[in-house]
Structures are given as C-alpha cells and as structure tokens.
Tab-separated table of C-alpha atoms and ligand atoms in Angstrom:
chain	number	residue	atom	x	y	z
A	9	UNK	CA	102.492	87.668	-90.262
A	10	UNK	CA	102.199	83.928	-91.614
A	11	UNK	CA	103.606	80.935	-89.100
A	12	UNK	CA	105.517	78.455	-91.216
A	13	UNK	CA	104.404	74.974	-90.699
A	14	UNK	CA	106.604	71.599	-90.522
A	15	UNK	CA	104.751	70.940	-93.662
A	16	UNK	CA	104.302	73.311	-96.953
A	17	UNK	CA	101.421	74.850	-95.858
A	18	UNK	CA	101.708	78.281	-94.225
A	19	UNK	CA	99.405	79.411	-91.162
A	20	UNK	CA	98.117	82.890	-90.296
A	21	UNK	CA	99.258	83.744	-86.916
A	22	UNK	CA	96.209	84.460	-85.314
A	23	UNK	CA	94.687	81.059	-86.071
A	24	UNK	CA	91.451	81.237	-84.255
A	25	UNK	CA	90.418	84.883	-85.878
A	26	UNK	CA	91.389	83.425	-89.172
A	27	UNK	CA	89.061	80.137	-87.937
A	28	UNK	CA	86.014	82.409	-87.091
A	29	UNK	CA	86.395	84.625	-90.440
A	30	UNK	CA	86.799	81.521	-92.672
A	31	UNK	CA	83.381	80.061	-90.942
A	32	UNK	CA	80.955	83.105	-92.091
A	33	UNK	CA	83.125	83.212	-95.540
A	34	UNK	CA	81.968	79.529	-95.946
A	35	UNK	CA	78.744	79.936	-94.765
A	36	UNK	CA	79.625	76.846	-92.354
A	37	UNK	CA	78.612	75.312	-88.902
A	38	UNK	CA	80.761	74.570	-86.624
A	39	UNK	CA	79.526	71.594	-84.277
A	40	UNK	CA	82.103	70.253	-81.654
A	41	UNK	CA	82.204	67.057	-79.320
A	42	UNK	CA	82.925	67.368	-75.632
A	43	UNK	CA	86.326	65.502	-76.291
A	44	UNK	CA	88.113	68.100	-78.748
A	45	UNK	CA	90.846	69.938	-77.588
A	46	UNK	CA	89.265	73.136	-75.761
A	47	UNK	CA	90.429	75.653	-78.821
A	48	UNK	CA	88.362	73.821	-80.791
A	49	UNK	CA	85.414	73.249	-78.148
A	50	UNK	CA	85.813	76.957	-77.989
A	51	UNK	CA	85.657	78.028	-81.593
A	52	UNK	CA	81.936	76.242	-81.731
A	53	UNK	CA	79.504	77.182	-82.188
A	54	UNK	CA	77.527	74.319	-80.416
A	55	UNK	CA	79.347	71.778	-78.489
A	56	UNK	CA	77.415	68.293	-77.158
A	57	UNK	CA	77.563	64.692	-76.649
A	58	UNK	CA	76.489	62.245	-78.870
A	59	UNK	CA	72.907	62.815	-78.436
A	60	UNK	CA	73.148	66.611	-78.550
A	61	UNK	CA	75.370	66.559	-81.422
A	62	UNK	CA	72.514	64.413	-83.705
A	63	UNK	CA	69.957	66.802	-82.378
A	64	UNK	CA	71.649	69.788	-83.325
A	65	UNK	CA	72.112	68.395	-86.649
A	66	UNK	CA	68.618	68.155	-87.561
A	67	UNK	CA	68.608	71.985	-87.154
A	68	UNK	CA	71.091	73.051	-89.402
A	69	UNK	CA	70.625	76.464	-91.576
A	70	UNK	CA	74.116	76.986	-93.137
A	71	UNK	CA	75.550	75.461	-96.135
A	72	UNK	CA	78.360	73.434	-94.386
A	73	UNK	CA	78.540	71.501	-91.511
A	74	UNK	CA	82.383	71.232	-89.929
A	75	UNK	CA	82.107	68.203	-87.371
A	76	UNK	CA	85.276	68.258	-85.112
A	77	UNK	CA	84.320	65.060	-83.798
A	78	UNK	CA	84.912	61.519	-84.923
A	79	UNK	CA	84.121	60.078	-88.453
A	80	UNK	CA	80.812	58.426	-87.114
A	81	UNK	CA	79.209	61.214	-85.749
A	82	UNK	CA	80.280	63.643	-89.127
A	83	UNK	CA	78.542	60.519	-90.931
A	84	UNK	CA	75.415	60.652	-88.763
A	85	UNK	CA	75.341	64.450	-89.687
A	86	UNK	CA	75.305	63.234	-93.195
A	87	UNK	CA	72.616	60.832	-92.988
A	88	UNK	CA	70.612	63.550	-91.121
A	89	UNK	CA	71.473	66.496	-93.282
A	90	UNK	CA	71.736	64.572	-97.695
A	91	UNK	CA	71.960	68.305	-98.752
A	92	UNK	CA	74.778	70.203	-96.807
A	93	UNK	CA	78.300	69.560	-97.177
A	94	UNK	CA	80.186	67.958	-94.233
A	95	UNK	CA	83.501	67.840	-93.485
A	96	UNK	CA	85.767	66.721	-91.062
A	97	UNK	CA	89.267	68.274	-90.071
A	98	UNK	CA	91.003	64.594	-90.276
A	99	UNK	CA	89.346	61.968	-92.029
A	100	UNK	CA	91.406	59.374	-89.796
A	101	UNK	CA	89.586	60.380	-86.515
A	102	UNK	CA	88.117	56.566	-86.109
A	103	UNK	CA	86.482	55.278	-82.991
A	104	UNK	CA	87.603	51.507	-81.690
A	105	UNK	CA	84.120	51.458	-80.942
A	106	UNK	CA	83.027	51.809	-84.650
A	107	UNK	CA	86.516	50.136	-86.054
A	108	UNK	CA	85.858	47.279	-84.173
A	109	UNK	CA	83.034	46.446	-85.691
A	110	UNK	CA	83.409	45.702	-89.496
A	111	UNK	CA	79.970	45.507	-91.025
A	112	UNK	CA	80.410	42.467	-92.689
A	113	UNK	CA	80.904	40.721	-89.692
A	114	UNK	CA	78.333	42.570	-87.823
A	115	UNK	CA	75.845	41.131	-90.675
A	116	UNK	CA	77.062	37.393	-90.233
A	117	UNK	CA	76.668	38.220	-86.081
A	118	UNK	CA	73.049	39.015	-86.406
A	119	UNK	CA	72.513	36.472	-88.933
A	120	UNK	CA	73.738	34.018	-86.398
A	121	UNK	CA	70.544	35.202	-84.005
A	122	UNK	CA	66.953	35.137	-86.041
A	123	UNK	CA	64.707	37.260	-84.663
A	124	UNK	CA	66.836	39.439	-82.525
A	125	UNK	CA	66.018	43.140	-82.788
A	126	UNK	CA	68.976	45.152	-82.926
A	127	UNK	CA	69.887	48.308	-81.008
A	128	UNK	CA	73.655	49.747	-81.620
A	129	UNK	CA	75.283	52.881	-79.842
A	130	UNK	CA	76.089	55.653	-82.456
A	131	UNK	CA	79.614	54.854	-82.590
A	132	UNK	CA	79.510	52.787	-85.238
A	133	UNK	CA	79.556	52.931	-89.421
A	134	UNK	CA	76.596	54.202	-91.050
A	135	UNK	CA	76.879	50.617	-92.723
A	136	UNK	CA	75.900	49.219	-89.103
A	137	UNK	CA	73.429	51.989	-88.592
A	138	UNK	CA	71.640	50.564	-92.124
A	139	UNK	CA	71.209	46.996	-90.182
A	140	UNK	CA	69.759	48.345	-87.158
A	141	UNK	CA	66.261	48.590	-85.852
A	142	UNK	CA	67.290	51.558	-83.460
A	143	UNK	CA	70.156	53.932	-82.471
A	144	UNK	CA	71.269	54.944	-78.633
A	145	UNK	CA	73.680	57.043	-77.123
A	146	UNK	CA	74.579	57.069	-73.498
A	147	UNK	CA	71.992	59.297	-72.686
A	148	UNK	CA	69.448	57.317	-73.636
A	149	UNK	CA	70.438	53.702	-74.094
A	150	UNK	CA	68.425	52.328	-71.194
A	151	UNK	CA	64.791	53.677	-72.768
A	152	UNK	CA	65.829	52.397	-76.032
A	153	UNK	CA	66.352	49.009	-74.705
A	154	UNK	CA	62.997	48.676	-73.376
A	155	UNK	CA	61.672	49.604	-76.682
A	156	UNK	CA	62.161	45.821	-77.121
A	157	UNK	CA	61.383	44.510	-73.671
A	158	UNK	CA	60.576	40.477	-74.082
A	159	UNK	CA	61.872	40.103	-77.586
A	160	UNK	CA	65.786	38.659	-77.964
A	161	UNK	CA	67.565	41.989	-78.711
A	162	UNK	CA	71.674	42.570	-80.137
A	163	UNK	CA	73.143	45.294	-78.509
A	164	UNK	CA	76.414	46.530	-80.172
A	165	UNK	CA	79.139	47.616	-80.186
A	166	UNK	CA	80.243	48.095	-76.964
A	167	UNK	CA	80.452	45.327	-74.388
A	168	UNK	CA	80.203	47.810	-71.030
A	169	UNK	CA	77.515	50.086	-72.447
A	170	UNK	CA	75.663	46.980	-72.810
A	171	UNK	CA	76.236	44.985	-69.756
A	172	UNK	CA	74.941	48.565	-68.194
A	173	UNK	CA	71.750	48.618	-70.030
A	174	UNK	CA	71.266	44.966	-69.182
A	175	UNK	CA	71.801	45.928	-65.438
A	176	UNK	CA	69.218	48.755	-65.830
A	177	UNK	CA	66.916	47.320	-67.987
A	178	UNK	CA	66.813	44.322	-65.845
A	179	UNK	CA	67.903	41.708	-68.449
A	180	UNK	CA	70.370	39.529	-68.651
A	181	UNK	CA	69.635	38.227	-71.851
A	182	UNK	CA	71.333	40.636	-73.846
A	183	UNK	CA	73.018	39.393	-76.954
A	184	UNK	CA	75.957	41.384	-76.852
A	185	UNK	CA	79.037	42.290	-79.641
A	186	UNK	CA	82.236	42.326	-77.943
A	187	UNK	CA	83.619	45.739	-78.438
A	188	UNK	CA	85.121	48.478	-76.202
A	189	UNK	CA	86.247	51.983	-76.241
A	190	UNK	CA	90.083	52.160	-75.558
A	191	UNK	CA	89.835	55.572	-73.637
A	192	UNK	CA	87.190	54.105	-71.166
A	193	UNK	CA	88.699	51.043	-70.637
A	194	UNK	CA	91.870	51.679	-69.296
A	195	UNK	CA	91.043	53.238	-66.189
A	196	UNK	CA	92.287	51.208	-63.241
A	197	UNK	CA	89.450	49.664	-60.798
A	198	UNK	CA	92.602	48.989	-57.913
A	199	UNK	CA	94.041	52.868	-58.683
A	200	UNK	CA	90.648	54.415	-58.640
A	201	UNK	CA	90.441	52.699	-55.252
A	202	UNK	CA	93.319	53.725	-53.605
A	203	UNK	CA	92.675	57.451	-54.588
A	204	UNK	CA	89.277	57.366	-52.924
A	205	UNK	CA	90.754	56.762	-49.513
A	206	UNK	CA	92.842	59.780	-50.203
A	207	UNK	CA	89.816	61.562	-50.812
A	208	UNK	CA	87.326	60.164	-48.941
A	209	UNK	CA	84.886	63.217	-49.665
A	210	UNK	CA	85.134	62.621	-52.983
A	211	UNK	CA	81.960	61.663	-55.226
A	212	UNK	CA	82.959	59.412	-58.382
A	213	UNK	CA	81.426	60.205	-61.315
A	214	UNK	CA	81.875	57.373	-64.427
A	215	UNK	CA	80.812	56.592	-68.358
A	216	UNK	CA	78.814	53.918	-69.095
A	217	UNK	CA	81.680	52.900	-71.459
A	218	UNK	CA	84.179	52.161	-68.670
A	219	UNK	CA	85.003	48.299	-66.735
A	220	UNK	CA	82.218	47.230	-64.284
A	221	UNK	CA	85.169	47.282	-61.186
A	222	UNK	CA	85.515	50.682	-61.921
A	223	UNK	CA	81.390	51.340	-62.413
A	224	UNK	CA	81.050	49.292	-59.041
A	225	UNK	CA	82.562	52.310	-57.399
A	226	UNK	CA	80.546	54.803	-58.925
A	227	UNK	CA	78.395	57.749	-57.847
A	228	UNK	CA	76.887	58.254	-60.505
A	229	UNK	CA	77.374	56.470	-64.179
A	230	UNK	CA	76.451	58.798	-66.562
A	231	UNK	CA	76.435	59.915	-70.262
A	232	UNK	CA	79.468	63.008	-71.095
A	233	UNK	CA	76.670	65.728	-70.576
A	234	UNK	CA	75.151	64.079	-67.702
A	235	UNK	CA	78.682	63.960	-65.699
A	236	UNK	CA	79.624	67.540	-66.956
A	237	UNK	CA	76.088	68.599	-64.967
A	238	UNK	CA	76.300	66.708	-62.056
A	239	UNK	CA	80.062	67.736	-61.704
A	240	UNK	CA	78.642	71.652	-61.567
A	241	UNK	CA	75.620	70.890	-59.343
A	242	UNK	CA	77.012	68.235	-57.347
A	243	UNK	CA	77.476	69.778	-53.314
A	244	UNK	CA	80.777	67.793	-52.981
A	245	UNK	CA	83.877	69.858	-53.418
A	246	UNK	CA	85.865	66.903	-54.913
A	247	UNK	CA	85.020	64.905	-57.939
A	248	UNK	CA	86.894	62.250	-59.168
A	249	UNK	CA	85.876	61.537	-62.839
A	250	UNK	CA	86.148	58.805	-65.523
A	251	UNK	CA	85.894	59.928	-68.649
A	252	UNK	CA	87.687	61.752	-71.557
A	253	UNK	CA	90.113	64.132	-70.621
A	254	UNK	CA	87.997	67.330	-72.783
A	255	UNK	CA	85.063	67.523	-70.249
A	256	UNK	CA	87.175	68.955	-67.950
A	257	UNK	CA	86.933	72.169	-69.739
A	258	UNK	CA	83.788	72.568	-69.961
A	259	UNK	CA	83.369	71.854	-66.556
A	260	UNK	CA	85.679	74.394	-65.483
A	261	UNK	CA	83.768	76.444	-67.520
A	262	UNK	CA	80.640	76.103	-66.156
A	263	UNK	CA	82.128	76.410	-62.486
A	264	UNK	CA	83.470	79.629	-63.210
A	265	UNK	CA	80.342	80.906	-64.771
A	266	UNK	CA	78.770	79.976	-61.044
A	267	UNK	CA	81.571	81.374	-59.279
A	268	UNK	CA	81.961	77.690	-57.867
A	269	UNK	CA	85.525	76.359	-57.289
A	270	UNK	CA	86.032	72.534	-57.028
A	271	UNK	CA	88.847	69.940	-57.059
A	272	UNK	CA	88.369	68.055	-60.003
A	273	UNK	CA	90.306	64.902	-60.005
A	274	UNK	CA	91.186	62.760	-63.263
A	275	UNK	CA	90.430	58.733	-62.654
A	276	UNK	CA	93.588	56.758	-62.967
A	277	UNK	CA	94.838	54.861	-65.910
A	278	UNK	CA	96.529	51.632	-65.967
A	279	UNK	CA	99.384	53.243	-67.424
A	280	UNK	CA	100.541	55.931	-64.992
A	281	UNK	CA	102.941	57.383	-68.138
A	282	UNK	CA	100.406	58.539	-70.208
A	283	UNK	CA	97.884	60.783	-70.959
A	284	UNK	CA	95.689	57.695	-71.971
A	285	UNK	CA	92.307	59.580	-70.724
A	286	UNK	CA	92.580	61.784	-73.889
A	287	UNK	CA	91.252	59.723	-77.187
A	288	UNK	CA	93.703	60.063	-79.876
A	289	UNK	CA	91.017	59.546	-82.624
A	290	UNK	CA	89.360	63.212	-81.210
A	291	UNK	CA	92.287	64.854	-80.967
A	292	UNK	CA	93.496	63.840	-84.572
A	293	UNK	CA	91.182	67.664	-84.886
A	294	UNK	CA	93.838	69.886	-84.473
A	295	UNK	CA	93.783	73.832	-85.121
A	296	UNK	CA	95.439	73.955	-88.080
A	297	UNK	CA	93.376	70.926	-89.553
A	298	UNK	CA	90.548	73.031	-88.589
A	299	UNK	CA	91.696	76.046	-90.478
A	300	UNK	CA	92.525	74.057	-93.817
A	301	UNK	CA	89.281	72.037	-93.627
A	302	UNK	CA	87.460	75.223	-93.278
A	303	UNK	CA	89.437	76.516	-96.326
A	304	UNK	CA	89.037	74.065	-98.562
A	305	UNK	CA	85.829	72.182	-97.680
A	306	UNK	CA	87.693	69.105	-97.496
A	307	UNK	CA	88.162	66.266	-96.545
A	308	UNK	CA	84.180	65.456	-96.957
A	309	UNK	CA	82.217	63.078	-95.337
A	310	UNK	CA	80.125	61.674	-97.471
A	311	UNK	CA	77.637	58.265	-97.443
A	312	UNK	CA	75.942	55.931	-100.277
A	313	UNK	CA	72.166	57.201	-100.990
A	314	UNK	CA	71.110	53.384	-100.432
A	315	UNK	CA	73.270	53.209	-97.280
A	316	UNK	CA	71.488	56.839	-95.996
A	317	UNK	CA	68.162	56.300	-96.051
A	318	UNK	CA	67.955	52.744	-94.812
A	319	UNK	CA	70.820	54.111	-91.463
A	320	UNK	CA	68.295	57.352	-91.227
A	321	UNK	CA	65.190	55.491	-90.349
A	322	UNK	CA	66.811	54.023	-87.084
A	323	UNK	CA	68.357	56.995	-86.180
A	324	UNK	CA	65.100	59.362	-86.491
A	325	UNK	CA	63.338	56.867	-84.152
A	326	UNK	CA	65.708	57.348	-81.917
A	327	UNK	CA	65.417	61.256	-82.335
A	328	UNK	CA	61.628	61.066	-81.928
A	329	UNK	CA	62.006	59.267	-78.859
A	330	UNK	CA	64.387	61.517	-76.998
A	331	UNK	CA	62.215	64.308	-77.545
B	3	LIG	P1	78.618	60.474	-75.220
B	3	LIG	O1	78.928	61.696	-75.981
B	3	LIG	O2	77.287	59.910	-75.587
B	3	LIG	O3	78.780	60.611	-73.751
B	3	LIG	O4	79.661	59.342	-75.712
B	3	LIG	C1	80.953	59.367	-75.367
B	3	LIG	C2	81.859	58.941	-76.426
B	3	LIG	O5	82.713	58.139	-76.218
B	3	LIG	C3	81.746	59.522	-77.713
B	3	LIG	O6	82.615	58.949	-78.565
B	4	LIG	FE1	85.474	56.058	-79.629
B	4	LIG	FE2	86.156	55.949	-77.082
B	4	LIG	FE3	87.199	57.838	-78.628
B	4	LIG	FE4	84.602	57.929	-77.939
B	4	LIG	S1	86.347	58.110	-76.578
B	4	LIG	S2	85.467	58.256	-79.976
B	4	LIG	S3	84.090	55.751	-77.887
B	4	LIG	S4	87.511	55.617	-78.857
C-alpha cells in the first residue's frame, strides 16, 4: 500500500525495497558519504570519505551514478566520470566549506599572491577545482602539501585543515583562505574538557576540520575513515569523538561485526540544544529524495566541458598520488 506524503507525491511503503529495485531498473550506482543518514549509508552500495568516494568514482560500470553526498563531491564524480549521468537526491546539499568560497573571489585571492601554487580540499566548486594546481582530502592533505615544499603555496578553503597541514608539514608560511566547516567548528574546547575528566580512560579522536583548542586535546586527528578505524582497533573502551554525527554508524557497525562493544561518546557542541554534530547540508538526502531521484534521474549534476577538464587535471594528480 502507497504512504501519502505532506506533498503530492505518493510513497511505496516499503521504501528501501522500492530504493534497491529502482537502482538495477536504472542501471545506477549508488555511492554514499560517511555523513548520510544510516538508511541511506545502508542502501549503498559503497560508502567512503572524501578520498574513497573520488576513488570509487573512477571505477564506475553502470549508467548512473546517485551521489548521496554533498553537491561538490556529486560534481567531482562528474568531472571524473563526462559520460554517466549523476544525480543528487537534493540539489541544495551545499558545504560552507565550498559556499564560502565564491570563485570569483577565490580568483582575485590568488591573484593577490604571484607565484603561489595552489592546493584546495575537495570541498569546494569545480570552478575552484579549475584554478588549482592540486586537490586534497583529509586523508591525504599533509603529502600533498609537500608536493610544493619551498615554493609559497594557497591552501583553501578551510582555515583548520590548513593550519594542520602547516603544523605537519612544518610550515608556517601557509597562505591560507579563511573558511570553515560549521559542523566541525562548533565543538566546545572547555566542554570537551570537562567530559575528559569524567572519562579519564577515554581516547579523543578529532577531524582535521575542527578548532585547534579542541585538536590540542586530541588522540589522534584524523580523516572520517581514519577515526572510524582507529575507533574499531583502538584498545580503549571509551572514545570520545569529534566529528559528524553519521560515523557513528558505521562504527557500530564494524564493532559488532568484531563482536567488540565500546562506549562511544559524541564531543560536545557549543550549543548543548542541538543536534549541531549532524551537517544539515548531508542530511538534506533524505529517503524519499532518494527514491524520487532514483525515479526520475533528476535533479542532475552536471559541469561546463571547459570547467571539467581544466578541474580534472588537479584532481587526477591527486588520484595518482594516493595510490
Ligand atoms: P572526509 O570525508 O575527507 O573525512 O571529509 C569530511 C567532510 O567534512 C566531508 O564533507
Ligand atoms: Fe561541508 Fe562540514 Fe558538511 Fe562536510 S560536514 S559537507 S565540510 S559543512
């Protein structure tokens, strides 16, 4: 029997099944980010971080790929794959990462240092991609900075992923765009401290994206996959983490798979009243979006030829050198 929905659209009432039959009808892909709600990390048929994500887009077979993601990363699909159709389930999931850094601007900022190589994260437009000289993620932003060691280098678009690399890299004259991730930001360094005296036992695990107070009391700072496995393999029995909210499943996941059991502890916000560890651009990707994207092939992610090819070249070194 069909669900009726707030809007016109009706829904069959078992969603997922009707998810899963849709995907061989369409001959589609389903690739899914860490931070999607865990139906949809469930439905996928490969779920990653950033890095994992691009890889498993060069290796695509079907006709469609269905990102449940955010736009950038159905864009870098795109760029990777000219020939499939990709589509996202809502067109608005953004990034403040990538929003917050118009490419217009970006151009005049790089114009403003001659000479600079740039490297910028993947969260960003695949306009900024096209003015780049390489791509990172978190997994591998520290060897792509020292891809450039002694020449002035732009790292964008996020202020705390670059003050990291800096740290690692052992520069400190990073030219760096001002940007920030909302989810990662708003953890609380004074909160986060006060809960490790409760649980003294307890190893912190942290993204590269978040403050450095909250980094300074770190166990490890890590990209998503690389806290998801060291949350599993760790020997403590508590783990306090800082990240997005949707690892948790997957760690849980992985745990039970083991036949581990572990305490796994959510870092503190600013705001104790919300939920402010889940990023609202991700979950924009709900079930039902899923189902009508899957449907009707829309809304499409597409990208400017011109635009494509010049944002590809950066990205495939990046690819080749994470090999
Ligand atoms: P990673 O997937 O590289 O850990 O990045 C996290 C993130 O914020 C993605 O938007
Ligand atoms: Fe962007 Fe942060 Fe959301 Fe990742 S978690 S998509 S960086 S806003």
């Amino acid at each position: 029997m069909d669900q009726l929905a707030p809007g016109a659209e009706t829904f069959p009432a078992d969603l997922e099944a009707a998810i899963r039959e849709l995907k061989e009808e369409q001959n589609a892909v389903l690739l899914a980010h860490y931070y999607q709600e865990s139906e949809v990390q469930d439905l996928a048929d490969f779920v990653g971080d950033s890095l994992a994500l691009a890889q498993a887009a060069t290796d695509v077979e079907r006709d469609v790929i269905v990102f449940c993601g955010v736009h950038f990363m159905a864009e870098t699909a795109k760029i990777l794959n000219p020939d499939r159709k990709v589509v996202i389930p809502d067109l608005a999931a953004g990034c403040s990462l990538a929003d917050g850094c118009p490419p217009d601007e970006f151009q005049a900022f790089i114009d403003q240092h001659p000479g600079a190589k740039v490297l910028t994260y993947i969260n960003c437009s695949a306009d900024v991609k096209a003015m780049s000289d390489l791509i990172c993620t978190s997994s591998n932003a520290v060897k792509m900075a020292q891809q450039f060691e002694g020449q002035p280098l732009i790292v964008a678009p996020d202020r705390h992923l670059a003050r990291w690399i800096g740290q690692q890299a052992g520069r400190d004259d990073l030219i760096v765009w001002q940007g920030a991730c909302i989810v990662h930001e708003q953890f609380s360094a004074k909160e986060l401290m006060k809960l490790r005296v409760r649980h003294p036992g307890a190893e912190v695990l942290a993204h590269p994206e978040c403050d450095q107070a909250v980094l300074d009391q770190a166990d490890l700072i890590a990209s998503t996959s690389g806290i998801i496995a060291r949350a599993v393999a760790s020997p403590a029995d508590t783990l306090i983490i800082a990240t997005e909210d949707g690892v948790f499943h997957q760690i849980e996941k992985k745990l039970r798979a083991e036949g581990k059991k572990k305490t796994l502890i959510q870092a503190p916000g600013l705001d104790e009243s919300c939920a402010c560890n889940r990023c609202p651009f991700m979950r924009l990707n709900t079930l039902e979006k899923l189902y009508l994207c899957l449907r009707d092939l829309a809304p499409e992610v597409t990208v400017p030829e011109e635009t494509r090819v010049r944002a590809l070249a950066p990205i495939q070194r990046m690819l080749e050198l994470s090999a």
